[in-house]
Amino acid sequence: STSKAGLFLPLSLPMAAAAGRLLLFSKRALCRMKDLNPHRRTLSTVSTHAKSQFEEDGVVCIRNAIPEEFVESLRQACEKNMKNPGPLCDEHSAAAGSAGRFHDDQFLWRRHDECRAYLFNSPVAKIAAQIMGSTSVNILYDHLLVKEPGTVAPTPWHNDYSYWQIRGNDICSIWLALDKVKRENMVTYVRGSHRWKMLHRITNFSGEDSDDGRYAQSPNQEEIPLEAIHRGEYELLGWDMEPGDIVVHHGWTLHGATGNTDLKTMRRGYATRWLGDDITSVHPFSPFPLSPLPPSPSYFARMNATVHKHMPIVYFQSIESPSSPLCSQPSRRR
């Protein structure tokens, strides 16, 4: 999910089409290059079972996916970022006036070497490409979500797609656990909700009372079936998590979470958002999306450079059969 970086920006249909053509052309061209990080090719391959579960349920948990050295370095980046956050940071508990701390920040990879190393040197991009069956993946952005012990603020029910100006189906988020997280404090997913392709009304993570109008331009009108979810009419998926475990969910999949009821352990999640082959419309992110780049005669000439500066291709692959399993069975409840 997102807060400020997902702000809806004005984008005409011709502009969106041109941006999409440039992105798609550049992705295809760069996919013909050789892998610049051969080390990643030796890492575990996503199983057929994991891919089919992702396609069927819209979410899958993969155990022990990320080596410990990346987890530890990301913890260090998390500590630094909480002391010195970026310009897009939200402190949701403070804004809502509730107990604890819900720290939300984005684009860390552009400020922290540890985050950049995770994107380009860990298995995460390869997992995204394989689970979506994409020849390449671009990083849309990364996202740190921290709930300190005793934090009351929930993560409201939402899907990620509703916050983003994109077109296409090949998009996923990979949520990495940096701490041990109990099922009751973990994100919960509505099984199969990615098939609804719901563009819902935008939810402010700090609560409606702290709405600053950033989503006023959103055209989304669909309502999330909150009462039906609370009545148990949909099957919910969730997992106990250990550091290094990941959850991969589709951009359309509805999800939400409670606060952190654990009074001793932080709930640090580091999410990365990945664009696959068929994403053909993306507004290039300005470092400060509240002040978007205006259209100009040189707009489309700058588009290609902008896309690859802010959303570079991180991995590409030859589509081939998986050679080793990498998946856990889900824990399901109604």
XYZ file of C-alpha atoms in Angstrom:
334
model
C 0.000 0.000 0.000
C 1.003 3.552 -0.103
C 0.343 6.943 1.355
C 1.826 9.938 -0.464
C 3.586 8.182 -3.334
C 0.289 6.766 -4.502
C -1.375 10.121 -4.906
C -3.495 10.312 -8.050
C -1.883 12.738 -10.485
C -3.555 14.243 -13.557
C -2.678 12.140 -16.590
C -4.506 12.385 -19.911
C -5.139 9.272 -21.995
C -2.660 10.294 -24.752
C -0.006 10.976 -22.130
C -0.675 7.633 -20.434
C -0.525 5.768 -23.740
C 2.771 7.404 -24.710
C 4.250 6.715 -21.277
C 3.152 3.097 -21.525
C 4.672 2.622 -24.986
C 7.992 4.056 -23.816
C 8.045 1.858 -20.731
C 7.115 -1.284 -22.639
C 9.637 -0.587 -25.421
C 12.432 0.034 -22.930
C 11.601 -3.090 -20.922
C 11.717 -5.255 -24.052
C 15.002 -3.715 -25.170
C 16.694 -4.181 -21.814
C 15.390 -7.727 -21.482
C 17.692 -8.652 -24.371
C 20.728 -7.695 -22.312
C 22.641 -10.254 -20.262
C 22.005 -10.468 -16.516
C 24.238 -7.953 -14.754
C 24.066 -9.936 -11.526
C 24.873 -13.586 -12.342
C 24.986 -14.444 -8.625
C 21.211 -14.173 -8.438
C 20.764 -16.907 -11.053
C 22.180 -19.437 -8.580
C 19.537 -18.687 -5.971
C 16.418 -20.769 -5.284
C 13.698 -20.984 -7.883
C 10.029 -20.403 -7.104
C 8.064 -23.643 -7.252
C 5.187 -24.379 -9.597
C 2.989 -24.807 -6.517
C 3.844 -21.310 -5.266
C 3.050 -19.775 -8.651
C -0.270 -21.603 -8.948
C -1.207 -20.586 -5.402
C -0.402 -16.958 -6.222
C -2.570 -17.176 -9.355
C -5.463 -18.865 -7.521
C -5.444 -17.070 -4.156
C -3.763 -13.769 -5.040
C -1.218 -14.334 -2.247
C 1.384 -16.888 -1.184
C 3.783 -17.237 1.742
C 7.343 -18.355 0.944
C 9.488 -19.530 3.825
C 13.201 -18.749 4.271
C 13.230 -16.814 1.008
C 15.716 -14.105 1.963
C 19.180 -14.844 3.431
C 19.893 -13.618 6.960
C 22.567 -11.122 5.884
C 19.983 -9.095 3.937
C 17.492 -9.235 6.818
C 20.085 -7.943 9.269
C 21.250 -5.137 6.996
C 17.651 -4.044 6.412
C 17.107 -3.888 10.156
C 20.000 -1.442 10.317
C 18.468 0.628 7.511
C 15.141 0.549 9.349
C 16.730 1.905 12.517
C 18.446 4.708 10.604
C 15.264 5.607 8.722
C 13.139 5.788 11.862
C 15.615 8.305 13.278
C 15.940 10.242 10.038
C 12.936 9.578 7.763
C 12.482 10.650 4.166
C 10.181 13.353 2.747
C 7.295 10.941 2.171
C 7.181 9.573 5.711
C 3.872 9.273 7.571
C 3.563 8.670 11.312
C 0.043 7.271 11.400
C -0.319 6.765 15.153
C 0.755 10.341 15.862
C -1.612 11.696 13.207
C -4.497 9.645 14.601
C -3.647 10.468 18.209
C -3.404 6.791 19.194
C -0.898 4.850 21.279
C 2.343 3.465 19.860
C 4.113 4.279 16.620
C 3.126 3.295 13.070
C 6.019 4.425 10.883
C 5.424 4.432 7.100
C 8.077 5.552 4.615
C 8.936 4.942 0.960
C 11.734 5.097 -1.613
C 14.316 4.015 0.952
C 16.460 2.392 -1.739
C 17.349 5.823 -3.041
C 18.746 6.829 0.378
C 20.050 3.648 2.027
C 22.760 1.382 0.612
C 21.318 -1.589 2.528
C 17.984 -1.271 0.742
C 19.630 -0.865 -2.650
C 21.743 -3.989 -2.027
C 18.600 -5.941 -1.127
C 16.867 -4.948 -4.371
C 19.794 -5.679 -6.671
C 21.650 -8.514 -4.917
C 19.075 -10.606 -3.032
C 16.652 -13.147 -4.591
C 13.664 -10.784 -4.224
C 13.526 -9.471 -7.811
C 13.979 -12.956 -9.246
C 11.111 -14.214 -7.080
C 8.877 -11.400 -8.355
C 9.728 -12.164 -11.990
C 9.209 -15.905 -11.639
C 5.987 -15.783 -9.655
C 4.424 -13.432 -12.231
C 5.980 -15.262 -15.196
C 7.528 -12.000 -16.386
C 10.700 -11.726 -18.436
C 11.685 -8.645 -16.424
C 10.679 -6.642 -13.385
C 11.036 -2.950 -12.567
C 10.993 -1.729 -8.993
C 8.003 0.581 -8.551
C 9.084 1.590 -5.045
C 10.008 0.124 -1.669
C 8.042 0.666 1.506
C 8.920 0.382 5.206
C 6.036 -0.324 7.588
C 6.876 -0.475 11.308
C 4.505 -0.974 14.219
C 6.206 -0.662 17.576
C 5.044 -2.835 20.523
C 1.598 -1.864 21.739
C 0.705 0.160 18.643
C -3.059 0.498 18.334
C -3.319 1.824 14.765
C -4.539 -0.794 12.283
C -3.753 -1.127 8.609
C -7.167 -0.519 6.997
C -8.584 -2.940 4.450
C -7.486 -1.985 0.940
C -5.799 -3.202 -2.208
C -2.641 -1.584 -3.534
C -3.806 -1.167 -7.130
C -6.410 1.439 -6.176
C -3.632 3.817 -5.084
C -1.515 3.528 -8.218
C -1.715 5.048 -11.703
C -0.962 1.892 -13.632
C -2.523 -0.265 -16.347
C -1.868 -3.982 -16.617
C -2.041 -7.098 -14.464
C 1.595 -8.078 -13.823
C 2.231 -6.341 -10.526
C 2.980 -7.735 -7.107
C 4.175 -6.713 -3.665
C 6.663 -8.740 -1.619
C 6.364 -8.202 2.149
C 9.508 -9.302 4.018
C 9.379 -10.020 7.761
C 12.284 -8.457 9.659
C 10.923 -9.787 12.974
C 9.022 -12.780 14.229
C 5.343 -11.931 13.757
C 2.373 -13.799 15.183
C -0.572 -14.531 12.909
C -2.864 -12.181 14.847
C -0.525 -9.220 14.246
C 0.255 -10.077 10.634
C -1.391 -8.795 7.464
C -4.519 -10.781 6.501
C -5.633 -11.336 2.898
C -9.045 -11.982 1.329
C -8.503 -15.132 -0.680
C -9.216 -14.703 -4.403
C -10.053 -10.983 -4.132
C -7.507 -10.165 -6.858
C -10.092 -11.469 -9.343
C -12.520 -8.711 -8.345
C -10.188 -6.040 -9.754
C -11.806 -3.560 -7.414
C -10.955 0.135 -7.677
C -12.172 1.163 -4.244
C -12.521 4.488 -2.524
C -9.154 5.537 -1.150
C -8.501 4.993 2.535
C -6.299 7.309 4.563
C -4.048 5.169 6.754
C -4.023 7.806 9.500
C -7.815 7.744 9.734
C -10.533 9.840 8.181
C -10.199 12.523 10.855
C -6.664 13.283 9.645
C -7.519 13.340 5.932
C -5.421 16.021 4.251
C -7.181 15.852 0.881
C -4.347 14.105 -0.919
C -6.770 11.637 -2.545
C -9.414 14.176 -3.543
C -8.744 13.548 -7.253
C -9.298 9.803 -7.050
C -12.131 8.681 -9.353
C -12.533 5.341 -7.520
C -16.083 4.679 -6.328
C -16.329 0.994 -5.353
C -16.841 0.166 -1.692
C -14.851 -2.504 0.163
C -17.290 -5.093 1.638
C -16.155 -4.471 5.204
C -19.255 -5.859 6.909
C -19.082 -9.078 4.900
C -15.393 -9.457 5.765
C -16.102 -8.933 9.458
C -19.004 -11.423 9.327
C -16.625 -14.074 7.980
C -18.233 -14.375 4.559
C -14.824 -14.485 2.850
C -11.949 -16.838 3.474
C -8.978 -15.052 5.006
C -5.361 -16.127 4.643
C -2.571 -15.315 7.059
C 0.618 -16.745 8.492
C 2.947 -16.716 11.458
C 6.158 -15.211 10.100
C 9.834 -15.666 10.874
C 12.576 -13.249 9.769
C 13.404 -13.969 6.139
C 9.914 -15.243 5.282
C 8.015 -13.314 2.625
C 4.416 -12.911 1.530
C 3.855 -12.175 -2.162
C 0.486 -10.658 -2.987
C -1.072 -9.348 -6.166
C -1.747 -5.637 -6.516
C -5.495 -6.333 -6.654
C -5.617 -8.488 -3.464
C -7.548 -6.988 -0.530
C -5.652 -7.008 2.766
C -5.489 -5.351 6.161
C -3.988 -5.764 9.623
C -4.611 -5.010 13.269
C -2.244 -3.006 15.419
C 0.694 -4.689 17.112
C -0.688 -6.252 20.303
C 2.700 -7.759 21.146
C 4.115 -5.631 23.974
C 7.705 -6.807 23.489
C 8.393 -7.218 19.763
C 8.338 -4.701 16.920
C 6.543 -5.611 13.702
C 8.923 -4.426 10.994
C 7.861 -5.204 7.450
C 9.810 -4.149 4.364
C 7.732 -4.297 1.192
C 8.876 -3.973 -2.407
C 6.488 -3.316 -5.317
C 7.305 -4.901 -8.684
C 6.128 -4.146 -12.255
C 6.024 -7.049 -14.719
C 5.819 -7.369 -18.489
C 2.320 -6.100 -19.260
C 2.372 -2.840 -17.274
C 1.879 -0.315 -20.056
C 0.927 2.866 -18.223
C 2.789 4.384 -15.343
C 3.120 8.004 -14.308
C 6.801 8.684 -13.561
C 7.238 9.394 -9.892
C 8.562 12.788 -8.906
C 10.633 12.652 -5.708
C 7.789 14.702 -4.260
C 4.565 13.435 -5.867
C 2.565 16.294 -4.349
C 4.347 18.511 -6.915
C 4.167 16.464 -10.147
C 6.150 17.295 -13.258
C 3.877 19.325 -15.570
C 3.452 18.319 -19.233
C 5.734 20.249 -21.566
C 7.186 19.872 -25.097
C 10.079 17.909 -23.627
C 7.836 15.802 -21.379
C 7.840 12.651 -23.486
C 11.540 13.021 -24.307
C 12.207 12.946 -20.572
C 9.778 10.102 -19.900
C 12.093 7.216 -20.725
C 14.936 8.559 -18.580
C 12.525 9.326 -15.756
C 11.059 5.821 -15.732
C 14.447 4.155 -15.572
C 15.864 6.596 -13.039
C 13.040 6.134 -10.567
C 11.775 2.662 -11.570
C 14.761 0.764 -13.013
C 14.714 -2.769 -14.329
C 16.232 -4.847 -11.554
C 16.030 -8.348 -12.998
C 15.174 -10.221 -16.171
C 15.121 -13.900 -16.939
C 14.626 -16.563 -19.541
C 11.284 -18.225 -18.848
C 12.022 -21.813 -17.927
C 10.723 -24.584 -15.681
C 11.488 -24.318 -11.956
C 14.196 -26.624 -10.645
C 13.714 -26.511 -6.876
C 10.736 -25.880 -4.561
C 10.465 -22.753 -2.458
C 7.093 -22.533 -0.758
C 5.119 -23.225 2.401
C 1.550 -24.324 2.812
C -0.865 -21.563 3.892
C -2.697 -21.400 7.184
C -6.315 -20.663 6.387
C -9.294 -19.598 8.457
C -12.797 -18.411 7.890
